C-alpha positions as a printed NumPy array, in Angstrom:
array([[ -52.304, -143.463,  -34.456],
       [ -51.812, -145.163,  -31.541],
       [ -48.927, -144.38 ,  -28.907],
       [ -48.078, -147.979,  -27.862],
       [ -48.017, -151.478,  -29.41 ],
       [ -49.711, -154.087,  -27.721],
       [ -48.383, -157.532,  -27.207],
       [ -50.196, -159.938,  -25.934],
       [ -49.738, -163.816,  -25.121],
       [ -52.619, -165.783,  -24.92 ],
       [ -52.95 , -169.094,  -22.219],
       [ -51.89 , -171.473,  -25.343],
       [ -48.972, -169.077,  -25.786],
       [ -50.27 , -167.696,  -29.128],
       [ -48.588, -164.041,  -29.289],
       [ -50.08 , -161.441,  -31.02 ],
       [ -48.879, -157.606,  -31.861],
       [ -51.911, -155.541,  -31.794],
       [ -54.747, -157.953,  -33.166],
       [ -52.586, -159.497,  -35.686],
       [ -51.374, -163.121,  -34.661],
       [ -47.36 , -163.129,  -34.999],
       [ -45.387, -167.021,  -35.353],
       [ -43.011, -167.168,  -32.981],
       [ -40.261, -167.222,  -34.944],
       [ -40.764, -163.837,  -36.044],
       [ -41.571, -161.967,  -33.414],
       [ -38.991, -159.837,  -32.603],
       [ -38.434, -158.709,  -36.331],
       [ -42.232, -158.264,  -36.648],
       [ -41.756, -156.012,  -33.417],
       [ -38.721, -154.199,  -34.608],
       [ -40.649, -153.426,  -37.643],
       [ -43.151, -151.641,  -35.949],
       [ -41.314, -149.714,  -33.441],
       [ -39.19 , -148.321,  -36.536],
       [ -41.989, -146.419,  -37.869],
       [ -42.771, -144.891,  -34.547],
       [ -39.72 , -145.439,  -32.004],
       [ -41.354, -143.34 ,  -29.553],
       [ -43.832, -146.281,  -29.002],
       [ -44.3  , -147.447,  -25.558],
       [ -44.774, -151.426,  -25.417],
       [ -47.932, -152.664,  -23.463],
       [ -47.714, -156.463,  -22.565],
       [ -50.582, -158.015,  -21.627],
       [ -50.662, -162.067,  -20.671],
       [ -53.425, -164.087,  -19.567],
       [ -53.159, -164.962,  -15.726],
       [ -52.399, -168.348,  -16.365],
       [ -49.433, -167.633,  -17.827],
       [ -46.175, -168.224,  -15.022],
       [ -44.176, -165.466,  -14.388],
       [ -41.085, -166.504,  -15.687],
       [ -42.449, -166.701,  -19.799],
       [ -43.888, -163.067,  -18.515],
       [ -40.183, -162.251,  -17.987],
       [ -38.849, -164.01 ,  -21.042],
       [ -41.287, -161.99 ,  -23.513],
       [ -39.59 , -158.294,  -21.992],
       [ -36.418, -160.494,  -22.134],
       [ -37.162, -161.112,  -26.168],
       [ -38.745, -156.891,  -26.799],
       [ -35.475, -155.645,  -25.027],
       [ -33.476, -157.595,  -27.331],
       [ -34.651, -155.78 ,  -30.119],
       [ -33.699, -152.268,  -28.445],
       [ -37.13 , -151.294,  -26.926],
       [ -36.683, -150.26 ,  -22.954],
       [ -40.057, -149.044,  -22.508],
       [ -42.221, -151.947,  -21.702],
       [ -45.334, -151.215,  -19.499],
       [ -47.886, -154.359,  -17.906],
       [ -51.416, -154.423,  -18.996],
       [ -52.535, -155.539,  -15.597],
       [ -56.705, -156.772,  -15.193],
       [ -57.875, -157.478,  -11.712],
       [ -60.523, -160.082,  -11.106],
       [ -61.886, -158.101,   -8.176],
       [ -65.785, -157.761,   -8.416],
       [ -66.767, -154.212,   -7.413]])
């Protein structure tokens, strides 16, 4: 099993936990759900770069709510090599 739970936000500001595609509405009990059955579960956001900063802010805002401190960034650079 896997030691984090990816959530990611996609540039038309679908979100999605893991691969599964979560409404809005219940995100953070979708979330809480999950972390339950592992609470030593690190977080992993990852956002599309066209997404501003602030709705970056307002999704830890929103997994913090539900108790989880350890977020981490998924970060992708668009550096060629």
């Amino acid at each position: 099993e896997s030691d984090g739970i990816t959530v990611s936000l996609t540039p038309d500001r679908q979100i999605f936990l893991d691969a599964d595609l979560i409404k809005d509405a219940e995100f953070e009990i979708e979330l809480a759900r999950r972390f339950r059955e592992n609470p030593n579960k690190v977080v992993f956001i990852q956002a599309d770069q066209a997404i501003p900063y602030g709705e970056v802010i307002h999704l830890i805002d929103r997994i913090k709510s539900v108790g989880i401190h350890n977020v981490g960034l998924i970060v992708e650079s668009n550096r060629k090599k």
